[in-house]
Amino acid sequence: MARRRSLSDQRIFFPWESRGGIRRWMGLGKMRPVLLVALLLGGVLVVAVRERHRSAIRQTRAGLLDLRRSIDAYRSEHDGGCPPTLGAVVDYGRFTELPRDAWGRPFRLICPGRVPNAPYELSSDGPDGLPEGLDRIQ
């Protein structure tokens, strides 16, 4: 009489499972929870760093917008003339001191602007702090 195979013996094996599986071959049987936690923490860290960078850029753009309003108010009271320094526009805005970008560096004001028909250029050096760098924020 032929012996019938039980349901547990009727599995399909992939080539990498022939000697106990890939987890056993790599020795990750008991390390799997630790590895999963490490991967999860790594993913959270990557997202946190990216969000911190993006929030710094948003904060710098908000500071630029407030400063632009102050410069425009200064120019309207001085017949379209540019302020000699950024410190001259502090009274025209809602700041108590000269604002800085998210990385603690002062904003740059170029007056008159280098672009045709631009009365001024206001920018931040960006995260790397290099003037006229590729990551500057305008």
MMTF fields as JSON, N, C-alpha, C and O atoms, coordinates in Angstrom:
{
  "mmtfVersion": "1.0.0",
  "mmtfProducer": "UNKNOWN",
  "numBonds": 551,
  "numAtoms": 552,
  "numGroups": 138,
  "numChains": 1,
  "numModels": 1,
  "chainsPerModel": [1],
  "groupsPerChain": [138],
  "chainIdList": ["A"],
  "bondAtomList": [4, 2, 8, 6, 12, 10, 16, 14, 20, 18, 24, 22, 28, 26, 32, 30, 36, 34, 40, 38, 44, 42, 48, 46, 52, 50, 56, 54, 60, 58, 64, 62, 68, 66, 72, 70, 76, 74, 80, 78, 84, 82, 88, 86, 92, 90, 96, 94, 100, 98, 104, 102, 108, 106, 112, 110, 116, 114, 120, 118, 124, 122, 128, 126, 132, 130, 136, 134, 140, 138, 144, 142, 148, 146, 152, 150, 156, 154, 160, 158, 164, 162, 168, 166, 172, 170, 176, 174, 180, 178, 184, 182, 188, 186, 192, 190, 196, 194, 200, 198, 204, 202, 208, 206, 212, 210, 216, 214, 220, 218, 224, 222, 228, 226, 232, 230, 236, 234, 240, 238, 244, 242, 248, 246, 252, 250, 256, 254, 260, 258, 264, 262, 268, 266, 272, 270, 276, 274, 280, 278, 284, 282, 288, 286, 292, 290, 296, 294, 300, 298, 304, 302, 308, 306, 312, 310, 316, 314, 320, 318, 324, 322, 328, 326, 332, 330, 336, 334, 340, 338, 344, 342, 348, 346, 352, 350, 356, 354, 360, 358, 364, 362, 368, 366, 372, 370, 376, 374, 380, 378, 384, 382, 388, 386, 392, 390, 396, 394, 400, 398, 404, 402, 408, 406, 412, 410, 416, 414, 420, 418, 424, 422, 428, 426, 432, 430, 436, 434, 440, 438, 444, 442, 448, 446, 452, 450, 456, 454, 460, 458, 464, 462, 468, 466, 472, 470, 476, 474, 480, 478, 484, 482, 488, 486, 492, 490, 496, 494, 500, 498, 504, 502, 508, 506, 512, 510, 516, 514, 520, 518, 524, 522, 528, 526, 532, 530, 536, 534, 540, 538, 544, 542, 548, 546],
  "bondOrderList": [1, 1, 1, 1, 1, 1, 1, 1, 1, 1, 1, 1, 1, 1, 1, 1, 1, 1, 1, 1, 1, 1, 1, 1, 1, 1, 1, 1, 1, 1, 1, 1, 1, 1, 1, 1, 1, 1, 1, 1, 1, 1, 1, 1, 1, 1, 1, 1, 1, 1, 1, 1, 1, 1, 1, 1, 1, 1, 1, 1, 1, 1, 1, 1, 1, 1, 1, 1, 1, 1, 1, 1, 1, 1, 1, 1, 1, 1, 1, 1, 1, 1, 1, 1, 1, 1, 1, 1, 1, 1, 1, 1, 1, 1, 1, 1, 1, 1, 1, 1, 1, 1, 1, 1, 1, 1, 1, 1, 1, 1, 1, 1, 1, 1, 1, 1, 1, 1, 1, 1, 1, 1, 1, 1, 1, 1, 1, 1, 1, 1, 1, 1, 1, 1, 1, 1, 1],
  "groupList": [{"groupName": "MET", "atomNameList": ["N", "CA", "C", "O"], "elementList": ["N", "C", "C", "O"], "formalChargeList": [0, 0, 0, 0], "bondAtomList": [1, 0, 2, 1, 3, 2], "bondOrderList": [1, 1, 2], "singleLetterCode": "M", "chemCompType": "L-PEPTIDE LINKING"}, {"groupName": "ALA", "atomNameList": ["N", "CA", "C", "O"], "elementList": ["N", "C", "C", "O"], "formalChargeList": [0, 0, 0, 0], "bondAtomList": [1, 0, 2, 1, 3, 2], "bondOrderList": [1, 1, 2], "singleLetterCode": "A", "chemCompType": "L-PEPTIDE LINKING"}, {"groupName": "ARG", "atomNameList": ["N", "CA", "C", "O"], "elementList": ["N", "C", "C", "O"], "formalChargeList": [0, 0, 0, 0], "bondAtomList": [1, 0, 2, 1, 3, 2], "bondOrderList": [1, 1, 2], "singleLetterCode": "R", "chemCompType": "L-PEPTIDE LINKING"}, {"groupName": "SER", "atomNameList": ["N", "CA", "C", "O"], "elementList": ["N", "C", "C", "O"], "formalChargeList": [0, 0, 0, 0], "bondAtomList": [1, 0, 2, 1, 3, 2], "bondOrderList": [1, 1, 2], "singleLetterCode": "S", "chemCompType": "L-PEPTIDE LINKING"}, {"groupName": "LEU", "atomNameList": ["N", "CA", "C", "O"], "elementList": ["N", "C", "C", "O"], "formalChargeList": [0, 0, 0, 0], "bondAtomList": [1, 0, 2, 1, 3, 2], "bondOrderList": [1, 1, 2], "singleLetterCode": "L", "chemCompType": "L-PEPTIDE LINKING"}, {"groupName": "ASP", "atomNameList": ["N", "CA", "C", "O"], "elementList": ["N", "C", "C", "O"], "formalChargeList": [0, 0, 0, 0], "bondAtomList": [1, 0, 2, 1, 3, 2], "bondOrderList": [1, 1, 2], "singleLetterCode": "D", "chemCompType": "L-PEPTIDE LINKING"}, {"groupName": "GLN", "atomNameList": ["N", "CA", "C", "O"], "elementList": ["N", "C", "C", "O"], "formalChargeList": [0, 0, 0, 0], "bondAtomList": [1, 0, 2, 1, 3, 2], "bondOrderList": [1, 1, 2], "singleLetterCode": "Q", "chemCompType": "L-PEPTIDE LINKING"}, {"groupName": "ILE", "atomNameList": ["N", "CA", "C", "O"], "elementList": ["N", "C", "C", "O"], "formalChargeList": [0, 0, 0, 0], "bondAtomList": [1, 0, 2, 1, 3, 2], "bondOrderList": [1, 1, 2], "singleLetterCode": "I", "chemCompType": "L-PEPTIDE LINKING"}, {"groupName": "PHE", "atomNameList": ["N", "CA", "C", "O"], "elementList": ["N", "C", "C", "O"], "formalChargeList": [0, 0, 0, 0], "bondAtomList": [1, 0, 2, 1, 3, 2], "bondOrderList": [1, 1, 2], "singleLetterCode": "F", "chemCompType": "L-PEPTIDE LINKING"}, {"groupName": "PRO", "atomNameList": ["N", "CA", "C", "O"], "elementList": ["N", "C", "C", "O"], "formalChargeList": [0, 0, 0, 0], "bondAtomList": [1, 0, 2, 1, 3, 2], "bondOrderList": [1, 1, 2], "singleLetterCode": "P", "chemCompType": "L-PEPTIDE LINKING"}, {"groupName": "TRP", "atomNameList": ["N", "CA", "C", "O"], "elementList": ["N", "C", "C", "O"], "formalChargeList": [0, 0, 0, 0], "bondAtomList": [1, 0, 2, 1, 3, 2], "bondOrderList": [1, 1, 2], "singleLetterCode": "W", "chemCompType": "L-PEPTIDE LINKING"}, {"groupName": "GLU", "atomNameList": ["N", "CA", "C", "O"], "elementList": ["N", "C", "C", "O"], "formalChargeList": [0, 0, 0, 0], "bondAtomList": [1, 0, 2, 1, 3, 2], "bondOrderList": [1, 1, 2], "singleLetterCode": "E", "chemCompType": "L-PEPTIDE LINKING"}, {"groupName": "GLY", "atomNameList": ["N", "CA", "C", "O"], "elementList": ["N", "C", "C", "O"], "formalChargeList": [0, 0, 0, 0], "bondAtomList": [1, 0, 2, 1, 3, 2], "bondOrderList": [1, 1, 2], "singleLetterCode": "G", "chemCompType": "PEPTIDE LINKING"}, {"groupName": "LYS", "atomNameList": ["N", "CA", "C", "O"], "elementList": ["N", "C", "C", "O"], "formalChargeList": [0, 0, 0, 0], "bondAtomList": [1, 0, 2, 1, 3, 2], "bondOrderList": [1, 1, 2], "singleLetterCode": "K", "chemCompType": "L-PEPTIDE LINKING"}, {"groupName": "VAL", "atomNameList": ["N", "CA", "C", "O"], "elementList": ["N", "C", "C", "O"], "formalChargeList": [0, 0, 0, 0], "bondAtomList": [1, 0, 2, 1, 3, 2], "bondOrderList": [1, 1, 2], "singleLetterCode": "V", "chemCompType": "L-PEPTIDE LINKING"}, {"groupName": "HIS", "atomNameList": ["N", "CA", "C", "O"], "elementList": ["N", "C", "C", "O"], "formalChargeList": [0, 0, 0, 0], "bondAtomList": [1, 0, 2, 1, 3, 2], "bondOrderList": [1, 1, 2], "singleLetterCode": "H", "chemCompType": "L-PEPTIDE LINKING"}, {"groupName": "THR", "atomNameList": ["N", "CA", "C", "O"], "elementList": ["N", "C", "C", "O"], "formalChargeList": [0, 0, 0, 0], "bondAtomList": [1, 0, 2, 1, 3, 2], "bondOrderList": [1, 1, 2], "singleLetterCode": "T", "chemCompType": "L-PEPTIDE LINKING"}, {"groupName": "TYR", "atomNameList": ["N", "CA", "C", "O"], "elementList": ["N", "C", "C", "O"], "formalChargeList": [0, 0, 0, 0], "bondAtomList": [1, 0, 2, 1, 3, 2], "bondOrderList": [1, 1, 2], "singleLetterCode": "Y", "chemCompType": "L-PEPTIDE LINKING"}, {"groupName": "CYS", "atomNameList": ["N", "CA", "C", "O"], "elementList": ["N", "C", "C", "O"], "formalChargeList": [0, 0, 0, 0], "bondAtomList": [1, 0, 2, 1, 3, 2], "bondOrderList": [1, 1, 2], "singleLetterCode": "C", "chemCompType": "L-PEPTIDE LINKING"}, {"groupName": "ASN", "atomNameList": ["N", "CA", "C", "O"], "elementList": ["N", "C", "C", "O"], "formalChargeList": [0, 0, 0, 0], "bondAtomList": [1, 0, 2, 1, 3, 2], "bondOrderList": [1, 1, 2], "singleLetterCode": "N", "chemCompType": "L-PEPTIDE LINKING"}],
  "groupTypeList": [0, 1, 2, 2, 2, 3, 4, 3, 5, 6, 2, 7, 8, 8, 9, 10, 11, 3, 2, 12, 12, 7, 2, 2, 10, 0, 12, 4, 12, 13, 0, 2, 9, 14, 4, 4, 14, 1, 4, 4, 4, 12, 12, 14, 4, 14, 14, 1, 14, 2, 11, 2, 15, 2, 3, 1, 7, 2, 6, 16, 2, 1, 12, 4, 4, 5, 4, 2, 2, 3, 7, 5, 1, 17, 2, 3, 11, 15, 5, 12, 12, 18, 9, 9, 16, 4, 12, 1, 14, 14, 5, 17, 12, 2, 8, 16, 11, 4, 9, 2, 5, 1, 10, 12, 2, 9, 8, 2, 4, 7, 18, 9, 12, 2, 14, 9, 19, 1, 9, 17, 11, 4, 3, 3, 5, 12, 9, 5, 12, 4, 9, 11, 12, 4, 5, 2, 7, 6],
  "groupIdList": [1, 2, 3, 4, 5, 6, 7, 8, 9, 10, 11, 12, 13, 14, 15, 16, 17, 18, 19, 20, 21, 22, 23, 24, 25, 26, 27, 28, 29, 30, 31, 32, 33, 34, 35, 36, 37, 38, 39, 40, 41, 42, 43, 44, 45, 46, 47, 48, 49, 50, 51, 52, 53, 54, 55, 56, 57, 58, 59, 60, 61, 62, 63, 64, 65, 66, 67, 68, 69, 70, 71, 72, 73, 74, 75, 76, 77, 78, 79, 80, 81, 82, 83, 84, 85, 86, 87, 88, 89, 90, 91, 92, 93, 94, 95, 96, 97, 98, 99, 100, 101, 102, 103, 104, 105, 106, 107, 108, 109, 110, 111, 112, 113, 114, 115, 116, 117, 118, 119, 120, 121, 122, 123, 124, 125, 126, 127, 128, 129, 130, 131, 132, 133, 134, 135, 136, 137, 138],
  "secStructList": [7, 7, 7, 7, 7, 7, 4, 4, 4, 7, 7, 7, 7, 7, 4, 4, 4, 6, 6, 1, 7, 2, 2, 2, 2, 2, 6, 7, 6, 6, 6, 2, 2, 2, 2, 2, 2, 2, 2, 2, 2, 2, 2, 2, 2, 2, 2, 2, 2, 2, 2, 2, 2, 2, 2, 2, 2, 2, 2, 2, 2, 2, 2, 2, 2, 2, 2, 2, 2, 2, 2, 2, 2, 2, 2, 2, 2, 6, 6, 6, 7, 7, 7, 1, 1, 4, 4, 4, 4, 4, 4, 4, 6, 6, 7, 1, 1, 7, 7, 5, 7, 6, 6, 1, 7, 5, 7, 3, 3, 3, 1, 1, 7, 1, 1, 6, 6, 7, 1, 7, 3, 3, 3, 5, 7, 7, 6, 6, 7, 7, 6, 6, 7, 6, 6, 7, 5, 7],
  "xCoordList": [0.807, 0.0, 0.875, 1.859, 0.513, 1.325, 1.009, -0.141, 2.044, 1.886, 1.472, 2.07, 0.487, 0.028, 0.807, 1.081, 1.152, 1.874, 0.896, -0.238, 1.336, 0.498, 0.558, 1.403, -0.33, -0.376, 0.896, 1.291, 1.536, 2.753, 3.918, 4.866, 3.874, 4.943, 4.747, 5.65, 3.617, 3.324, 3.62, 2.859, 4.684, 5.078, 5.879, 6.53, 5.838, 6.678, 7.905, 7.771, 9.079, 10.315, 10.928, 11.019, 11.333, 12.068, 13.53, 13.943, 14.34, 15.755, 16.504, 17.401, 16.155, 16.886, 16.408, 17.011, 15.357, 14.85, 15.335, 14.962, 16.124, 16.477, 17.286, 17.225, 18.026, 18.848, 18.415, 19.257, 17.153, 16.682, 16.252, 15.888, 16.279, 15.799, 16.912, 17.989, 16.608, 17.611, 17.845, 18.964, 16.792, 16.991, 17.942, 18.783, 17.795, 18.679, 20.087, 21.064, 20.192, 21.501, 22.231, 23.446, 21.482, 22.102, 22.206, 22.86, 21.59, 21.666, 20.777, 21.086, 19.666, 18.811, 17.562, 16.628, 17.523, 16.334, 15.907, 14.753, 16.791, 16.464, 16.77, 16.342, 17.489, 17.867, 16.818, 16.935, 15.826, 14.85, 14.141, 14.029, 13.66, 13.019, 13.969, 13.577, 15.208, 16.193, 16.457, 16.558, 16.569, 16.802, 15.617, 15.813, 14.409, 13.229, 13.153, 12.807, 13.464, 13.456, 14.527, 14.286, 15.701, 16.774, 16.379, 16.648, 15.752, 15.301, 14.206, 14.189, 13.314, 12.262, 12.846, 12.45, 13.782, 14.421, 15.214, 15.221, 15.872, 16.593, 15.66, 15.98, 14.508, 13.525, 12.975, 12.811, 12.69, 12.196, 13.26, 12.935, 14.506, 15.598, 15.735, 15.934, 15.634, 15.732, 14.598, 14.826, 13.383, 12.241, 12.394, 12.063, 12.889, 13.062, 14.102, 13.89, 15.204, 16.238, 15.709, 15.946, 14.993, 14.442, 13.41, 13.385, 12.566, 11.548, 12.174, 11.687, 13.242, 13.917, 14.51, 14.442, 15.084, 15.649, 14.546, 14.711, 13.432, 12.327, 11.696, 11.305, 11.595, 11.014, 11.94, 11.463, 13.243, 14.186, 14.024, 14.095, 13.81, 13.604, 12.297, 12.252, 11.228, 9.955, 10.095, 9.535, 10.841, 11.043, 11.823, 11.51, 12.824, 13.615, 12.764, 12.866, 11.934, 11.057, 10.064, 9.76, 9.557, 8.646, 9.38, 8.823, 10.615, 11.409, 11.696, 11.678, 11.961, 12.188, 10.932, 11.02, 9.77, 8.523, 8.272, 7.89, 8.48, 8.306, 9.284, 8.926, 10.507, 11.525, 11.216, 11.464, 10.682, 10.287, 9.198, 9.237, 8.241, 7.19, 7.781, 7.359, 8.745, 9.379, 10.182, 10.16, 10.881, 11.662, 10.736, 11.029, 9.623, 8.663, 8.063, 7.847, 7.789, 7.285, 8.34, 8.01, 9.597, 10.684, 10.792, 10.929, 10.729, 10.865, 9.695, 9.874, 8.508, 7.359, 7.473, 7.0, 8.079, 8.25, 9.476, 9.596, 10.381, 11.614, 11.693, 12.777, 10.57, 10.487, 11.161, 11.82, 11.01, 11.537, 13.013, 13.591, 13.637, 15.056, 15.291, 14.459, 16.427, 16.783, 17.328, 17.963, 17.091, 17.668, 19.187, 19.668, 19.938, 21.396, 21.824, 22.781, 21.116, 21.374, 20.042, 19.008, 20.073, 18.847, 18.412, 17.235, 19.348, 19.006, 18.096, 17.394, 18.097, 17.264, 15.786, 14.937, 15.454, 14.054, 13.428, 12.27, 14.152, 13.613, 12.39, 11.442, 12.391, 11.267, 10.025, 8.927, 10.162, 9.032, 8.37, 7.361, 8.915, 8.35, 7.907, 7.888, 7.556, 7.125, 8.21, 7.919, 9.465, 10.568, 11.174, 11.05, 11.828, 12.536, 14.013, 14.693, 14.508, 15.901, 15.956, 14.967, 17.096, 17.26, 17.06, 17.734, 16.147, 15.885, 17.043, 17.834, 17.117, 18.14, 17.454, 16.29, 18.186, 17.601, 17.598, 18.035, 17.117, 16.963, 18.297, 18.337, 19.379, 20.703, 21.487, 22.676, 20.831, 21.446, 22.293, 23.019, 22.22, 23.009, 22.116, 20.918, 22.695, 21.875, 21.472, 22.133, 20.374, 19.925, 20.811, 21.483, 20.81, 21.586, 20.639, 19.636, 20.972, 20.209, 21.148, 22.187, 20.773, 21.533, 20.604, 19.527, 21.023, 20.177, 21.005, 21.998, 20.692, 19.589, 19.874, 21.013, 18.827, 18.943, 19.711, 19.749, 20.319, 21.083, 20.189, 20.592, 18.987, 18.028, 17.351, 16.987, 17.173, 16.502, 15.111, 14.373, 14.77, 13.479, 13.274, 12.147, 14.304, 14.196, 14.796, 15.981, 13.985, 14.513, 15.551, 16.444, 15.424, 16.379, 16.326, 15.391, 17.349, 17.378, 17.595, 18.51, 16.752, 16.845, 16.979, 16.167, 18.0, 18.221, 18.89, 19.379, 18.888, 19.597, 20.657, 20.46, 21.758, 22.831, 22.486, 23.17, 21.461, 21.036, 21.775, 22.527, 21.566, 22.146, 23.664, 24.26, 24.309, 25.771, 26.456, 27.643, 25.751, 26.311, 27.211, 27.827, 27.306, 28.157, 27.382, 26.278, 27.941, 27.241, 27.121, 28.052, 25.981, 25.699, 25.81, 26.083, 25.604, 25.656, 24.405, 23.442, 24.43, 23.304, 22.08, 20.966, 22.292, 21.163, 20.649, 19.95, 20.983, 20.496, 18.98, 18.408, 18.361, 16.909, 16.6, 17.112, 15.764, 15.422, 13.967, 13.489],
  "yCoordList": [-1.152, 0.0, 1.249, 1.332, 2.189, 3.405, 4.363, 4.58, 4.896, 5.841, 7.205, 7.689, 7.817, 9.128, 10.213, 10.096, 11.249, 12.385, 13.264, 13.477, 13.75, 14.676, 16.055, 16.31, 16.925, 18.265, 19.058, 19.903, 18.798, 19.531, 19.122, 19.892, 17.946, 17.503, 18.001, 17.853, 18.574, 18.973, 20.447, 21.115, 20.954, 22.348, 22.468, 21.514, 23.631, 23.929, 24.664, 25.669, 24.185, 24.798, 25.631, 25.19, 26.811, 27.649, 27.283, 26.686, 27.621, 27.228, 27.731, 27.049, 28.903, 29.43, 28.825, 29.081, 28.044, 27.406, 25.969, 25.307, 25.494, 24.074, 23.67, 22.511, 24.57, 24.208, 24.947, 25.365, 25.105, 25.732, 27.179, 27.824, 27.697, 29.055, 30.083, 29.853, 31.209, 32.28, 32.907, 33.32, 32.986, 33.559, 32.696, 33.209, 31.387, 30.485, 30.546, 30.513, 30.636, 30.729, 31.998, 31.98, 33.115, 34.374, 34.465, 35.373, 33.564, 33.592, 34.656, 35.18, 34.99, 36.06, 35.559, 36.333, 34.313, 33.771, 34.556, 34.977, 34.768, 35.499, 36.982, 37.765, 37.376, 38.779, 39.572, 40.791, 38.917, 39.601, 40.747, 41.821, 40.602, 41.743, 42.919, 44.077, 42.617, 43.679, 44.394, 45.62, 43.638, 44.224, 45.082, 46.157, 44.625, 45.399, 46.7, 47.738, 46.67, 47.883, 48.854, 50.059, 48.335, 49.191, 49.843, 51.026, 49.089, 49.658, 50.706, 51.733, 50.456, 51.417, 52.713, 53.802, 52.598, 53.79, 54.549, 55.779, 53.827, 54.478, 55.243, 56.353, 54.662, 55.353, 56.599, 57.633, 56.505, 57.664, 58.758, 59.939, 58.385, 59.359, 60.079, 61.294, 59.358, 59.973, 60.967, 62.069, 60.592, 61.485, 62.719, 63.826, 62.546, 63.668, 64.669, 65.879, 64.178, 65.073, 65.834, 67.035, 65.146, 65.812, 66.861, 67.947, 66.555, 67.52, 68.717, 69.84, 68.483, 69.606, 70.554, 71.773, 70.003, 70.826, 71.617, 72.807, 70.969, 71.648, 72.724, 73.778, 72.472, 73.482, 74.69, 75.816, 74.475, 75.6, 76.449, 77.676, 75.823, 76.574, 77.363, 78.521, 76.753, 77.467, 78.654, 79.721, 78.47, 79.551, 80.695, 81.863, 80.375, 81.404, 82.154, 83.376, 81.453, 82.127, 83.049, 84.125, 82.651, 83.518, 84.773, 85.869, 84.625, 85.784, 86.717, 87.938, 86.143, 86.956, 87.743, 88.908, 87.114, 87.782, 88.959, 90.039, 88.763, 89.858, 90.989, 92.164, 90.633, 91.648, 92.397, 93.6, 91.709, 92.378, 93.42, 94.514, 93.083, 94.049, 95.285, 96.407, 95.08, 96.208, 97.062, 98.29, 96.412, 97.159, 97.956, 99.104, 97.353, 98.08, 99.267, 100.318, 99.124, 100.244, 101.34, 102.523, 100.966, 101.946, 102.692, 103.915, 101.949, 102.562, 103.494, 104.519, 103.15, 104.021, 105.34, 106.367, 105.334, 106.566, 107.367, 108.537, 106.771, 107.456, 107.604, 107.512, 107.828, 108.096, 107.009, 107.316, 105.78, 104.66, 104.39, 103.559, 105.064, 104.857, 103.589, 103.17, 103.008, 101.786, 102.106, 103.144, 101.241, 101.457, 101.248, 100.379, 102.035, 101.862, 100.502, 99.901, 100.022, 98.702, 98.078, 98.746, 96.808, 96.148, 96.644, 96.557, 97.16, 97.686, 98.893, 99.198, 99.588, 100.774, 100.428, 101.299, 99.19, 98.821, 98.135, 97.723, 98.005, 97.324, 98.061, 97.423, 99.388, 100.161, 100.034, 100.336, 99.602, 99.502, 98.124, 97.901, 97.227, 95.878, 95.606, 96.5, 94.375, 94.003, 93.239, 92.309, 93.627, 92.973, 93.945, 95.163, 93.375, 94.198, 94.286, 95.23, 93.315, 93.321, 92.787, 92.269, 92.913, 92.484, 90.97, 90.206, 90.534, 89.091, 88.344, 88.914, 87.069, 86.197, 84.983, 84.704, 84.267, 83.075, 81.93, 82.104, 80.788, 79.657, 79.115, 78.387, 79.449, 78.95, 79.996, 79.811, 81.111, 82.128, 83.148, 83.914, 83.178, 84.142, 85.291, 85.098, 86.486, 87.617, 87.464, 86.778, 88.12, 88.139, 89.085, 89.947, 88.923, 89.792, 90.682, 90.219, 91.981, 92.941, 93.55, 94.111, 93.436, 94.056, 95.078, 94.734, 96.337, 97.411, 98.342, 98.868, 98.581, 98.058, 96.615, 96.15, 95.942, 94.538, 94.353, 95.249, 93.194, 92.895, 92.489, 92.57, 92.056, 91.667, 92.946, 93.802, 93.094, 94.301, 94.475, 93.505, 95.694, 96.08, 95.549, 95.564, 95.089, 94.651, 95.752, 96.064, 96.345, 97.433, 96.963, 97.721, 95.725, 95.174, 93.661, 93.078, 93.028, 91.576, 91.268, 91.795, 90.418, 89.991, 88.481, 87.784, 87.965, 86.522, 86.062, 86.856, 84.743, 84.08, 83.192, 82.689, 82.997, 82.164, 80.681, 79.881, 80.307, 78.913, 78.098, 78.647, 76.786, 75.919, 75.899, 75.796, 75.993, 75.891, 77.208, 77.203, 78.339, 79.625, 80.27, 81.298, 79.699, 80.277, 81.343, 81.079, 82.543, 83.578, 83.155, 82.601, 83.425, 83.09, 81.584, 81.18, 80.759, 79.315, 78.805, 79.547, 77.552, 76.973, 76.742, 76.591, 76.716, 76.463, 77.731, 77.652, 78.888, 80.126, 80.221, 79.617, 80.99, 81.132, 82.587, 83.479, 82.83, 84.196, 84.46, 85.565],
  "zCoordList": [0.0, 0.0, 0.0, 0.735, -0.81, -0.93, 0.211, 0.591, 0.71, 1.815, 1.271, 0.31, 1.853, 1.396, 2.13, 3.324, 1.415, 2.021, 2.788, 2.36, 3.883, 4.65, 3.998, 3.139, 4.407, 3.825, 4.115, 3.312, 5.246, 5.578, 4.689, 4.535, 4.107, 3.216, 1.792, 0.968, 1.484, 0.117, -0.133, -0.834, 0.413, 0.19, -1.072, -1.498, -1.673, -2.829, -2.304, -1.605, -2.626, -2.178, -3.296, -4.441, -2.953, -3.883, -3.79, -2.796, -4.797, -4.761, -3.536, -3.04, -3.045, -1.891, -0.57, 0.472, -0.593, 0.612, 0.777, 1.746, -0.109, -0.089, 1.139, 1.549, 1.725, 2.883, 4.143, 4.939, 4.323, 5.551, 5.374, 6.358, 4.201, 3.966, 4.027, 4.578, 3.445, 3.375, 4.742, 5.045, 5.585, 6.919, 7.744, 8.483, 7.607, 8.35, 7.786, 8.534, 6.464, 5.827, 6.265, 6.462, 6.421, 6.845, 8.363, 8.877, 9.076, 10.537, 11.144, 12.215, 10.476, 10.949, 11.661, 11.874, 12.025, 12.665, 13.885, 13.964, 14.834, 16.055, 15.939, 16.787, 14.926, 14.755, 13.966, 13.848, 13.441, 12.6, 13.328, 12.736, 14.555, 15.229, 15.436, 15.29, 15.772, 15.969, 14.652, 14.617, 13.579, 12.268, 11.825, 11.258, 12.076, 11.713, 12.502, 11.937, 13.776, 14.596, 14.106, 14.031, 13.775, 13.272, 11.946, 11.734, 11.065, 9.797, 10.013, 9.334, 10.934, 11.243, 11.801, 11.386, 12.738, 13.302, 12.239, 12.228, 11.357, 10.265, 9.347, 8.922, 9.037, 8.202, 8.869, 8.222, 10.167, 10.906, 10.947, 10.828, 11.11, 11.141, 9.799, 9.769, 8.713, 7.38, 7.171, 6.67, 7.547, 7.386, 8.279, 7.855, 9.501, 10.419, 9.903, 9.986, 9.381, 8.847, 7.645, 7.517, 6.761, 5.578, 5.972, 5.394, 6.941, 7.367, 8.078, 7.949, 8.82, 9.482, 8.447, 8.606, 7.399, 6.323, 5.629, 5.363, 5.337, 4.657, 5.536, 5.035, 6.836, 7.713, 7.844, 7.991, 7.795, 7.819, 6.563, 6.635, 5.431, 4.191, 4.273, 3.855, 4.806, 4.954, 5.896, 5.643, 6.98, 7.942, 7.296, 7.528, 6.496, 5.825, 4.807, 4.706, 4.059, 3.086, 3.781, 3.264, 4.936, 5.686, 6.156, 6.104, 6.61, 7.012, 5.842, 5.997, 4.673, 3.474, 3.107, 2.721, 3.227, 2.893, 3.832, 3.38, 5.129, 6.086, 5.809, 5.891, 5.483, 5.203, 3.91, 3.823, 2.912, 1.657, 1.912, 1.349, 2.749, 3.091, 3.756, 3.477, 4.626, 5.312, 4.331, 4.406, 3.423, 2.431, 1.524, 1.19, 1.127, 0.286, 1.028, 0.425, 2.322, 3.117, 3.223, 3.138, 3.405, 3.457, 2.126, 2.101, 1.027, -0.3, -0.601, -1.26, -0.13, -0.386, 0.378, -0.108, 1.54, 2.315, 1.889, 2.254, 1.132, 0.725, -0.794, -1.37, -1.433, -2.88, -3.715, -4.708, -3.337, -4.125, -3.909, -4.611, -2.964, -2.696, -1.888, -1.083, -2.124, -1.407, -0.027, 0.164, 0.921, 2.253, 2.205, 1.478, 2.971, 2.97, 3.525, 3.037, 4.541, 5.128, 5.503, 5.495, 5.829, 6.279, 7.655, 8.005, 8.427, 9.74, 9.668, 10.632, 8.535, 8.388, 8.233, 8.427, 7.892, 7.673, 8.879, 8.812, 9.962, 11.146, 11.68, 12.138, 11.63, 12.148, 11.279, 11.744, 10.047, 9.13, 9.174, 8.505, 9.934, 10.048, 11.462, 12.307, 11.71, 13.057, 13.79, 14.541, 13.576, 14.287, 15.286, 15.156, 16.277, 17.259, 16.913, 17.315, 16.173, 15.723, 14.302, 13.785, 13.688, 12.303, 12.19, 12.882, 11.331, 11.234, 10.581, 9.83, 10.888, 10.324, 9.711, 10.0, 8.863, 8.263, 9.278, 10.415, 8.875, 9.794, 10.279, 11.271, 9.611, 9.994, 10.758, 11.015, 11.131, 11.974, 11.232, 11.865, 9.925, 9.151, 8.672, 8.465, 8.496, 8.042, 6.577, 5.799, 6.228, 4.839, 4.034, 4.601, 2.724, 1.839, 1.052, 0.51, 0.997, 0.214, -0.816, -0.469, -2.082, -3.171, -3.796, -4.285, -3.78, -4.258, -5.132, -4.63, -6.345, -7.138, -7.552, -7.521, -7.929, -8.306, -9.602, -10.445, -9.756, -10.969, -12.129, -13.29, -11.815, -12.848, -13.361, -12.555, -14.674, -15.191, -14.583, -14.41, -14.269, -13.679, -12.271, -11.778, -11.62, -10.223, -9.348, -9.472, -8.463, -7.649, -6.617, -6.239, -6.173, -5.205, -5.261, -5.81, -4.682, -4.538, -3.072, -2.44, -2.545, -1.155, -1.148, -1.756, -0.465, -0.478, 0.808, 1.611, 0.963, 2.054, 1.418, 0.311, 2.093, 1.548, 1.576, 0.938, 2.286, 2.321, 3.357, 4.162, 3.345, 4.382, 4.395, 5.467, 3.24, 3.242, 3.582, 3.91, 3.517, 3.904, 2.874, 3.158, 1.687, 0.65, -0.111, -0.588, -0.231, -0.998, -2.47, -3.055, -3.028, -4.429, -4.695, -5.826, -3.679, -3.844, -4.543, -4.736, -4.915, -5.637, -4.75, -5.251, -3.434, -2.54, -1.867, -0.857, -2.405, -1.797, -1.991, -2.898, -1.118, -1.133, -1.414, -0.737, -2.412, -2.788, -2.549, -2.808]
}
